[in-house]
Short mmCIF file of C-alpha atoms and ligand atoms in Angstrom, two decimals:
data_model
loop_
_atom_site.label_atom_id
_atom_site.label_comp_id
_atom_site.label_asym_id
_atom_site.label_seq_id
_atom_site.Cartn_x
_atom_site.Cartn_y
_atom_site.Cartn_z
CA MET A 1 -19.96 58.79 84.35
CA THR A 2 -20.65 55.81 82.09
CA GLU A 3 -16.96 54.92 81.70
CA ARG A 4 -16.99 53.69 85.35
CA PHE A 5 -19.14 50.70 84.36
CA ARG A 6 -18.40 47.67 82.22
CA THR A 7 -21.80 47.18 80.59
CA ILE A 8 -21.83 48.45 77.03
CA ILE A 9 -25.36 49.68 76.41
CA GLU A 10 -27.27 50.38 73.22
CA PRO A 11 -26.29 54.05 72.66
CA PHE A 12 -29.87 55.04 71.81
CA ARG A 13 -33.34 54.72 73.27
CA ILE A 14 -36.40 53.50 71.42
CA HIS A 15 -38.55 56.14 69.74
CA SER A 16 -41.07 54.07 67.81
CA VAL A 17 -41.75 50.36 68.06
CA GLU A 18 -42.78 47.58 65.69
CA PRO A 19 -44.74 44.63 67.08
CA LEU A 20 -43.37 41.09 66.78
CA ARG A 21 -45.93 38.37 66.00
CA MET A 22 -45.69 35.27 68.16
CA THR A 23 -46.22 31.93 66.40
CA THR A 24 -46.41 28.32 67.58
CA ALA A 25 -43.94 25.58 66.62
CA ASP A 26 -46.73 23.74 64.73
CA GLU A 27 -47.52 26.87 62.75
CA ARG A 28 -43.83 27.37 61.90
CA ARG A 29 -43.39 23.76 60.76
CA ARG A 30 -46.33 24.27 58.39
CA LYS A 31 -45.05 27.63 57.11
CA ILE A 32 -41.55 26.35 56.34
CA ARG A 33 -42.92 23.26 54.59
CA GLU A 34 -45.12 25.52 52.41
CA ALA A 35 -42.01 27.64 51.71
CA GLY A 36 -40.21 24.62 50.22
CA TYR A 37 -37.85 24.72 53.24
CA ASN A 38 -36.32 27.92 51.87
CA LEU A 39 -36.24 30.66 54.50
CA PHE A 40 -36.22 33.34 51.81
CA ALA A 41 -39.73 32.18 50.85
CA LEU A 42 -41.23 32.83 54.30
CA ARG A 43 -43.41 35.83 55.00
CA ALA A 44 -41.52 38.16 57.34
CA GLU A 45 -44.56 38.33 59.66
CA ASP A 46 -44.09 34.63 60.33
CA VAL A 47 -40.56 35.27 61.64
CA LEU A 48 -39.93 36.29 65.24
CA ILE A 49 -36.27 37.35 65.19
CA ASP A 50 -35.09 38.01 61.65
CA LEU A 51 -31.35 37.39 61.35
CA LEU A 52 -31.54 36.58 57.64
CA THR A 53 -29.40 39.57 56.78
CA ASP A 54 -28.00 42.83 58.08
CA SER A 55 -28.69 44.32 54.65
CA GLY A 56 -31.21 47.15 54.61
CA THR A 57 -32.84 45.80 57.77
CA GLY A 58 -31.39 48.25 60.30
CA ALA A 59 -33.27 50.96 62.16
CA MET A 60 -32.82 54.49 60.89
CA SER A 61 -32.22 57.27 63.37
CA ARG A 62 -34.42 60.25 64.18
CA ASP A 63 -31.97 62.39 62.21
CA GLN A 64 -32.20 60.12 59.17
CA TRP A 65 -36.01 60.31 59.20
CA ALA A 66 -35.70 64.08 59.53
CA ALA A 67 -33.24 64.17 56.62
CA ILE A 68 -35.80 62.31 54.50
CA GLN A 69 -38.05 65.37 54.81
CA HIS A 70 -35.33 67.34 53.02
CA GLY A 71 -35.44 64.91 50.09
CA ASP A 72 -35.53 66.90 46.86
CA GLU A 73 -36.89 64.84 43.98
CA SER A 74 -35.55 66.96 41.10
CA TYR A 75 -34.58 64.72 38.21
CA ALA A 76 -31.16 66.31 37.75
CA GLY A 77 -28.82 68.13 40.14
CA SER A 78 -30.98 67.78 43.25
CA PRO A 79 -29.55 69.27 46.48
CA SER A 80 -30.03 65.81 47.98
CA TRP A 81 -27.55 64.47 45.43
CA PHE A 82 -24.97 67.06 46.44
CA ARG A 83 -25.42 66.26 50.15
CA PHE A 84 -24.99 62.55 49.31
CA LEU A 85 -21.91 63.24 47.18
CA GLU A 86 -20.30 65.35 49.89
CA ALA A 87 -20.95 62.71 52.58
CA VAL A 88 -19.53 59.93 50.39
CA ARG A 89 -16.45 61.97 49.45
CA GLU A 90 -15.84 62.94 53.07
CA LEU A 91 -14.93 59.27 53.68
CA PHE A 92 -14.12 58.00 50.18
CA PRO A 93 -12.60 60.86 48.19
CA PHE A 94 -12.84 59.27 44.73
CA ARG A 95 -13.19 61.52 41.69
CA HIS A 96 -16.34 59.85 40.36
CA VAL A 97 -19.28 58.70 42.47
CA ILE A 98 -22.07 56.88 40.65
CA PRO A 99 -25.20 56.22 42.73
CA THR A 100 -27.03 52.90 42.32
CA HIS A 101 -30.11 51.34 43.86
CA GLN A 102 -27.98 48.80 45.72
CA GLY A 103 -24.57 47.13 45.73
CA ARG A 104 -25.16 44.53 43.05
CA ALA A 105 -26.19 47.22 40.56
CA ALA A 106 -22.77 48.81 41.06
CA GLU A 107 -21.19 45.38 40.53
CA ARG A 108 -23.21 44.66 37.41
CA ILE A 109 -22.27 47.99 35.83
CA LEU A 110 -18.58 47.69 36.69
CA PHE A 111 -18.19 44.07 35.58
CA SER A 112 -20.20 44.63 32.39
CA VAL A 113 -17.46 47.10 31.45
CA ILE A 114 -14.29 45.37 32.68
CA ALA A 115 -14.99 41.62 32.98
CA ALA A 116 -15.41 39.07 30.17
CA SER A 117 -14.53 35.54 29.23
CA GLY A 118 -10.79 35.04 29.79
CA LYS A 119 -10.63 37.65 32.58
CA VAL A 120 -9.97 36.68 36.18
CA ILE A 121 -10.91 38.78 39.24
CA PRO A 122 -9.33 37.92 42.59
CA ASN A 123 -10.87 38.90 45.93
CA ASN A 124 -10.30 37.81 49.53
CA THR A 125 -13.75 36.19 49.17
CA HIS A 126 -16.30 37.24 46.59
CA PHE A 127 -19.76 37.82 47.95
CA ASP A 128 -22.37 35.76 46.07
CA THR A 129 -23.69 38.66 43.95
CA THR A 130 -20.13 39.75 43.12
CA ARG A 131 -19.19 36.25 41.99
CA ALA A 132 -22.45 35.89 40.04
CA ASN A 133 -22.02 39.23 38.27
CA ILE A 134 -18.48 38.29 37.22
CA GLU A 135 -19.48 34.82 36.08
CA PHE A 136 -22.45 36.27 34.16
CA THR A 137 -19.93 38.07 31.91
CA GLY A 138 -17.97 34.82 31.39
CA GLY A 139 -15.19 36.01 33.72
CA GLU A 140 -13.65 33.97 36.53
CA ALA A 141 -14.00 34.93 40.21
CA VAL A 142 -11.15 33.67 42.42
CA ASP A 143 -11.08 33.68 46.25
CA LEU A 144 -7.62 34.17 47.79
CA VAL A 145 -8.27 34.68 51.50
CA ILE A 146 -5.42 33.64 53.85
CA PRO A 147 -5.54 29.95 54.90
CA GLU A 148 -6.61 30.93 58.45
CA GLY A 149 -9.71 32.53 56.92
CA ARG A 150 -10.91 29.09 55.85
CA GLU A 151 -10.39 27.51 59.28
CA PRO A 152 -13.39 28.23 61.52
CA ARG A 153 -11.59 27.58 64.79
CA THR A 154 -8.29 29.36 64.11
CA ILE A 155 -8.03 32.65 65.97
CA HIS A 156 -6.44 35.43 63.92
CA PRO A 157 -7.08 39.15 64.33
CA PHE A 158 -7.57 39.71 60.59
CA LYS A 159 -8.96 36.52 59.12
CA GLY A 160 -10.30 38.47 56.14
CA ASN A 161 -6.79 39.26 54.88
CA MET A 162 -5.83 38.50 51.30
CA ASP A 163 -3.21 35.78 50.83
CA LEU A 164 -0.49 38.04 49.40
CA ASP A 165 1.65 35.14 48.16
CA ALA A 166 -1.27 33.64 46.26
CA LEU A 167 -2.23 37.02 44.83
CA GLY A 168 1.39 37.72 43.85
CA ALA A 169 1.60 34.35 42.09
CA LEU A 170 -1.66 34.92 40.22
CA LEU A 171 -0.59 38.40 39.11
CA ALA A 172 2.85 37.12 38.05
CA ARG A 173 1.18 34.58 35.75
CA ARG A 174 -1.88 36.45 34.52
CA ALA A 175 -1.74 40.19 35.29
CA ALA A 176 -2.81 40.97 31.73
CA ASP A 177 -6.06 39.05 32.35
CA VAL A 178 -6.81 40.77 35.68
CA PRO A 179 -8.84 43.96 35.10
CA VAL A 180 -9.12 44.65 38.85
CA VAL A 181 -8.23 43.18 42.23
CA PHE A 182 -11.04 43.33 44.79
CA LEU A 183 -10.84 43.37 48.57
CA THR A 184 -14.04 42.89 50.58
CA VAL A 185 -14.10 44.72 53.93
CA THR A 186 -15.18 43.05 56.10
CA ASN A 187 -15.09 39.63 54.43
CA ASN A 188 -18.80 38.70 54.58
CA SER A 189 -18.67 35.27 52.94
CA GLY A 190 -15.63 34.36 55.04
CA GLY A 191 -17.27 35.06 58.40
CA GLY A 192 -17.47 38.88 58.50
CA GLN A 193 -13.77 38.95 59.33
CA PRO A 194 -11.75 42.17 59.00
CA VAL A 195 -8.84 43.03 56.74
CA SER A 196 -5.87 44.82 58.30
CA MET A 197 -4.49 48.11 57.04
CA ALA A 198 -1.12 46.38 56.53
CA ASN A 199 -2.81 43.83 54.28
CA ILE A 200 -4.60 46.52 52.27
CA ARG A 201 -1.21 48.20 51.81
CA GLY A 202 0.31 44.87 50.78
CA VAL A 203 -2.39 44.29 48.16
CA ARG A 204 -1.86 47.84 46.90
CA ALA A 205 1.88 47.22 46.50
CA LEU A 206 1.23 44.06 44.45
CA CYS A 207 -1.31 45.90 42.30
CA ASP A 208 1.24 48.67 41.70
CA ARG A 209 3.92 46.17 40.77
CA HIS A 210 1.66 44.61 38.13
CA GLY A 211 -0.20 47.74 37.00
CA VAL A 212 -3.64 46.49 38.12
CA PRO A 213 -6.23 48.68 39.88
CA LEU A 214 -7.54 47.85 43.37
CA PHE A 215 -11.21 48.23 44.29
CA LEU A 216 -12.81 47.83 47.72
CA ASP A 217 -16.14 46.09 48.21
CA ALA A 218 -16.65 48.42 51.14
CA CYS A 219 -20.13 47.51 52.48
CA ARG A 220 -18.85 47.12 56.04
CA PHE A 221 -16.10 49.73 55.99
CA ALA A 222 -16.94 51.17 59.42
CA GLU A 223 -16.91 47.81 61.18
CA ASN A 224 -13.61 47.01 59.44
CA ALA A 225 -12.17 50.36 60.56
CA TRP A 226 -13.26 49.67 64.14
CA PHE A 227 -11.45 46.30 64.11
CA ILE A 228 -8.33 48.04 62.79
CA ARG A 229 -8.62 50.53 65.62
CA MET A 230 -8.99 47.74 68.19
CA ARG A 231 -6.45 45.27 66.83
CA GLU A 232 -3.77 46.96 64.74
CA ALA A 233 -0.88 48.85 66.31
CA GLY A 234 -0.93 52.60 65.78
CA TYR A 235 -4.67 53.06 65.20
CA ALA A 236 -6.19 52.97 68.71
CA ASP A 237 -6.46 56.76 69.00
CA LYS A 238 -7.27 57.62 65.40
CA PRO A 239 -10.74 58.93 64.56
CA VAL A 240 -12.72 56.23 62.73
CA ALA A 241 -13.19 58.56 59.75
CA ASP A 242 -9.41 58.89 59.39
CA VAL A 243 -9.01 55.11 59.41
CA VAL A 244 -11.69 54.84 56.70
CA ARG A 245 -10.01 57.53 54.59
CA GLU A 246 -6.69 55.71 54.88
CA MET A 247 -8.33 52.45 53.73
CA ALA A 248 -9.81 54.32 50.76
CA SER A 249 -6.49 56.00 49.97
CA TYR A 250 -4.98 52.67 48.84
CA ALA A 251 -7.83 51.93 46.43
CA ASP A 252 -8.65 53.14 42.93
CA GLY A 253 -12.35 52.68 43.39
CA MET A 254 -15.09 50.89 45.27
CA THR A 255 -18.49 49.29 45.18
CA MET A 256 -20.89 49.89 48.04
CA SER A 257 -24.18 48.64 49.34
CA ALA A 258 -25.60 51.48 51.47
CA LYS A 259 -27.84 48.87 53.10
CA LYS A 260 -25.01 47.89 55.41
CA ASP A 261 -22.72 50.31 57.26
CA PRO A 262 -24.25 53.47 55.72
CA LEU A 263 -27.32 52.63 57.85
CA ALA A 264 -29.87 53.04 55.08
CA ASN A 265 -32.63 50.69 53.93
CA ILE A 266 -31.69 50.95 50.26
CA GLY A 267 -28.93 52.39 48.08
CA GLY A 268 -25.39 51.95 46.93
CA TRP A 269 -22.72 53.40 44.74
CA LEU A 270 -19.79 52.76 42.46
CA ALA A 271 -16.82 55.11 42.77
CA MET A 272 -13.49 55.41 41.00
CA ASN A 273 -10.73 57.75 39.90
CA ASP A 274 -10.43 56.55 36.28
CA ASP A 275 -12.20 59.08 33.99
CA VAL A 276 -12.57 56.74 31.00
CA LEU A 277 -13.98 53.89 33.08
CA ALA A 278 -16.36 56.28 34.84
CA GLU A 279 -17.71 57.53 31.53
CA LYS A 280 -18.46 53.98 30.38
CA CYS A 281 -20.09 53.11 33.69
CA ARG A 282 -22.26 56.25 33.64
CA ASN A 283 -23.50 55.36 30.17
CA LEU A 284 -24.63 51.97 31.45
CA LEU A 285 -26.11 53.59 34.55
CA ILE A 286 -28.38 55.75 32.43
CA LEU A 287 -29.54 52.69 30.53
CA THR A 288 -30.88 50.84 33.56
CA GLU A 289 -30.55 52.77 36.83
CA GLY A 290 -31.22 56.42 36.04
CA PHE A 291 -29.59 59.81 35.58
CA PRO A 292 -26.13 60.09 37.23
CA THR A 293 -27.34 62.42 40.00
CA TYR A 294 -29.80 59.91 41.41
CA GLY A 295 -28.96 56.44 40.06
CA GLY A 296 -31.80 54.18 41.09
CA LEU A 297 -32.60 56.24 44.18
CA ALA A 298 -35.13 58.81 45.32
CA GLY A 299 -33.77 62.11 46.66
CA ARG A 300 -34.98 61.09 50.12
CA ASP A 301 -32.89 57.89 49.96
CA LEU A 302 -29.80 59.97 49.12
CA GLU A 303 -30.52 62.09 52.23
CA ALA A 304 -30.88 59.04 54.48
CA ILE A 305 -27.56 57.67 53.26
CA ALA A 306 -25.77 61.01 53.70
CA GLN A 307 -26.89 61.22 57.33
CA GLY A 308 -26.25 57.48 57.90
CA LEU A 309 -22.63 57.87 56.79
CA LYS A 310 -22.07 60.42 59.54
CA GLU A 311 -23.56 58.12 62.18
CA ALA A 312 -21.69 55.04 60.93
CA VAL A 313 -18.33 56.33 62.10
CA ASP A 314 -19.51 57.31 65.60
CA PRO A 315 -17.28 55.40 68.08
CA ASP A 316 -20.11 54.88 70.61
CA TYR A 317 -22.20 53.23 67.93
CA LEU A 318 -19.35 51.03 66.66
CA ARG A 319 -18.29 49.99 70.17
CA TYR A 320 -21.88 48.83 70.88
CA ARG A 321 -22.23 47.26 67.42
CA ILE A 322 -19.10 45.12 67.58
CA ARG A 323 -19.65 44.25 71.24
CA SER A 324 -23.21 43.06 70.68
CA THR A 325 -22.03 40.64 67.98
CA GLU A 326 -19.29 39.40 70.33
CA TYR A 327 -21.87 38.97 73.11
CA LEU A 328 -23.87 36.52 71.00
CA ALA A 329 -20.71 34.70 69.85
CA GLU A 330 -19.27 34.34 73.34
CA ALA A 331 -22.50 32.94 74.74
CA LEU A 332 -22.85 30.36 71.94
CA ASP A 333 -19.20 29.40 72.34
CA ARG A 334 -19.66 28.93 76.09
CA ALA A 335 -22.66 26.70 75.35
CA GLY A 336 -20.47 24.50 73.14
CA VAL A 337 -22.02 25.55 69.80
CA PRO A 338 -19.25 25.50 67.15
CA ILE A 339 -18.86 28.99 65.67
CA VAL A 340 -16.38 30.82 63.50
CA LYS A 341 -13.92 32.52 65.80
CA PRO A 342 -13.33 35.26 66.55
CA ALA A 343 -16.77 36.86 66.04
CA GLY A 344 -17.26 38.77 62.82
CA GLY A 345 -18.48 42.36 62.74
CA HIS A 346 -22.07 41.95 61.62
CA ALA A 347 -22.83 38.32 62.25
CA VAL A 348 -22.11 35.13 64.10
CA TYR A 349 -21.52 32.09 61.93
CA VAL A 350 -22.39 28.66 63.27
CA ASP A 351 -20.30 25.85 61.80
CA ALA A 352 -23.05 23.51 60.64
CA ARG A 353 -20.63 21.00 59.12
CA GLU A 354 -19.01 20.56 62.54
CA LEU A 355 -22.30 20.54 64.44
CA LEU A 356 -23.94 18.04 62.05
CA PRO A 357 -21.15 15.64 61.04
CA HIS A 358 -23.76 12.99 60.11
CA ILE A 359 -25.08 15.20 57.27
CA PRO A 360 -22.70 15.27 54.28
CA PRO A 361 -22.11 18.67 52.58
CA LEU A 362 -24.18 17.70 49.52
CA SER A 363 -27.13 17.06 51.85
CA TYR A 364 -26.78 20.66 53.05
CA PRO A 365 -26.10 20.66 56.82
CA GLY A 366 -26.41 24.46 56.86
CA GLN A 367 -29.89 24.35 55.39
CA SER A 368 -30.85 21.69 57.92
CA LEU A 369 -29.71 23.84 60.83
CA ALA A 370 -31.33 26.99 59.45
CA VAL A 371 -34.70 25.23 59.06
CA ALA A 372 -34.41 23.79 62.58
CA LEU A 373 -33.73 27.23 64.10
CA TYR A 374 -36.85 28.56 62.44
CA GLU A 375 -39.01 25.64 63.49
CA ALA A 376 -37.77 25.74 67.08
CA GLY A 377 -37.55 29.45 67.75
CA GLY A 378 -38.93 31.45 64.83
CA ILE A 379 -35.38 32.62 64.09
CA ARG A 380 -34.56 33.24 60.46
CA SER A 381 -30.89 32.76 59.52
CA VAL A 382 -29.20 32.01 56.23
CA GLU A 383 -27.12 29.13 54.95
CA ILE A 384 -23.71 30.25 53.70
CA GLY A 385 -22.27 27.05 52.34
CA THR A 386 -22.93 24.41 49.74
CA VAL A 387 -26.42 25.65 48.88
CA MET A 388 -25.06 29.14 48.24
CA PHE A 389 -21.75 28.26 46.60
CA GLY A 390 -21.94 24.56 45.61
CA ARG A 391 -23.15 24.95 42.03
CA ARG A 392 -20.16 25.61 39.73
CA ALA A 393 -20.24 27.71 36.56
CA ASP A 394 -19.87 24.49 34.49
CA GLY A 395 -23.05 23.05 36.06
CA SER A 396 -21.34 20.55 38.37
CA GLU A 397 -21.87 20.56 42.14
CA ALA A 398 -19.20 20.36 44.85
CA PRO A 399 -19.09 21.06 48.59
CA ALA A 400 -18.33 24.69 49.49
CA ALA A 401 -15.21 25.38 51.56
CA LEU A 402 -17.39 25.69 54.69
CA ASP A 403 -21.00 24.99 55.61
CA LEU A 404 -22.00 27.87 57.84
CA VAL A 405 -25.26 29.30 59.12
CA ARG A 406 -25.10 33.05 59.48
CA LEU A 407 -26.95 34.86 62.22
CA ALA A 408 -26.72 38.41 60.85
CA ILE A 409 -27.54 41.21 63.24
CA PRO A 410 -29.52 44.12 61.79
CA ARG A 411 -28.09 47.45 62.93
CA ARG A 412 -29.72 49.15 65.98
CA THR A 413 -32.78 46.86 65.70
CA TYR A 414 -32.75 44.16 68.39
CA THR A 415 -32.00 44.52 72.10
CA GLN A 416 -29.91 42.38 74.40
CA SER A 417 -32.97 40.37 75.53
CA HIS A 418 -33.72 39.48 71.90
CA MET A 419 -30.16 38.16 71.71
CA ASP A 420 -30.62 36.24 74.98
CA TYR A 421 -33.64 34.53 73.39
CA VAL A 422 -31.55 33.67 70.30
CA ILE A 423 -28.81 32.21 72.51
CA GLU A 424 -31.35 30.03 74.34
CA ALA A 425 -32.99 28.80 71.12
CA VAL A 426 -29.74 28.05 69.24
CA THR A 427 -28.35 26.22 72.27
CA ALA A 428 -31.51 24.10 72.51
CA VAL A 429 -31.37 23.14 68.81
CA ALA A 430 -27.65 22.32 69.06
CA ALA A 431 -28.35 19.99 72.00
CA HIS A 432 -30.49 17.86 69.64
CA ALA A 433 -28.22 18.18 66.60
CA SER A 434 -27.94 14.43 66.05
CA GLU A 435 -31.71 14.28 65.35
CA LEU A 436 -31.53 16.70 62.40
CA TYR A 437 -31.54 15.35 58.83
CA GLY A 438 -30.31 16.53 55.44
CA TYR A 439 -32.17 18.01 52.47
CA ARG A 440 -32.15 17.61 48.71
CA ILE A 441 -32.91 20.35 46.19
CA VAL A 442 -36.03 19.67 44.14
CA ASP A 443 -35.95 22.84 42.03
CA GLU A 444 -33.26 25.49 41.43
CA PRO A 445 -32.56 28.41 39.07
CA PRO A 446 -29.33 28.65 37.03
CA GLN A 447 -27.78 31.44 39.18
CA LEU A 448 -27.93 32.43 42.87
CA ARG A 449 -29.94 29.33 43.63
CA HIS A 450 -30.16 29.86 47.38
CA PHE A 451 -32.70 32.66 46.95
CA THR A 452 -35.38 30.59 45.22
CA ALA A 453 -34.44 26.87 45.37
CA ARG A 454 -37.01 24.49 46.88
CA PHE A 455 -35.94 21.66 49.16
CA ALA A 456 -37.31 18.38 50.48
CA PRO A 457 -36.14 16.62 53.64
CA LEU A 458 -34.19 13.40 53.20
C1 PLP B 1 -19.77 42.00 50.76
C2 PLP B 1 -21.00 42.31 49.97
N1 PLP B 1 -20.88 42.77 48.71
C3 PLP B 1 -21.96 43.09 47.97
C4 PLP B 1 -23.24 42.92 48.45
C5 PLP B 1 -24.41 43.25 47.56
O1 PLP B 1 -25.12 44.36 48.01
P1 PLP B 1 -26.69 44.52 47.73
O2 PLP B 1 -27.39 43.50 48.55
O3 PLP B 1 -27.01 45.91 48.15
O4 PLP B 1 -26.92 44.32 46.28
C6 PLP B 1 -23.40 42.44 49.75
C7 PLP B 1 -24.77 42.25 50.27
O5 PLP B 1 -25.03 41.52 51.18
C8 PLP B 1 -22.26 42.12 50.52
O6 PLP B 1 -22.36 41.67 51.78
#
């Protein structure tokens, strides 16, 4: 029946609702000033549509809430752990699975073991916590996405691909210093763009040639698999789970934040085939996260993730998910708002540098736009640009490759009319772009400054 019609609907109906608090523009201007113009410092109740992140902010299903009731809180060997382990291995059949409270805990453990001063870790684009965890050990994090991945307007089906020539050259020079090659699927910091199966295979071949392991930062594995299915020859009819398993088959391990595609509000894991590495990682896990059959998680969290993993590869869900992101992107594009094209999986990225050419990168055009969207429409977004990436490990500051504002879409949370409101508000702010002004940072921490920095308007 439904295949006769073009409209792609939310493949669920609403079972319980959360109220949204309406605020006035005056109230929002006051709130953001009090927050030091940092959107992370706002109270969530003062936000109308929260597109800060898709991480842990999605709606769980009826079946996930039901699974939570099966949570077994035994310290060791809980049945919830075994259900989690089975669900993870169904998609990612690595020998060792180490649960963690979220993705960055997996990163911290892994890089504490394998990274150090003098080591270099390439990725298509490191996410901020990945880069920070590498740099914290003294190691060097290098981004080697294909050139198209740095060009907001260039259309390419797999803009998250690794630049194989650049990776090959790095490995030819320094393979002995590279403890692991990472590939982030989809490439969050580069616009949520997918990586093709051919590219994953290509990275694998280079890793084999130089004897270096390959790990996936697989937070958005299901969205990446859906793009492969839509855009890469030979995959259109394959079950999503098979595409995911093939992606995993080229890797030696992975880090995961279960707050993304696994459809949970918290959780993550580190997985690998290497027995010696796993032993070292488990020892660190026990030190800070917990016993290896729960990591930093409650049994009920393990249950929610296990059920979420089954729902994440449902084609009806992924069709709606990817289409709703495209819907927002297409409307903004039609309205003349410069965005990264094509749309990413989990977010639409507005090109603030292009929209606000009168604000130089070191006056943070992305921050300016993000503040304006909140003041005008109560929409919370996040700057992904010079605020996030501009501070170098040596203390100097330089413009990031791009100054973007990310509108991240929580999974199964907002409806099409919420998105229509976002389209109207962003379009209205963009129409007055020339009136926006830059910011300076008045206070910042040594790492991950975007979370807690305070700003003042210029
Ligand atoms: C690509 C990528 N890697 C790692 C992380 C870190 O995960 P977590 O927030 O669970 O620590 C994120 C979170 O946004 C991410 O997008």
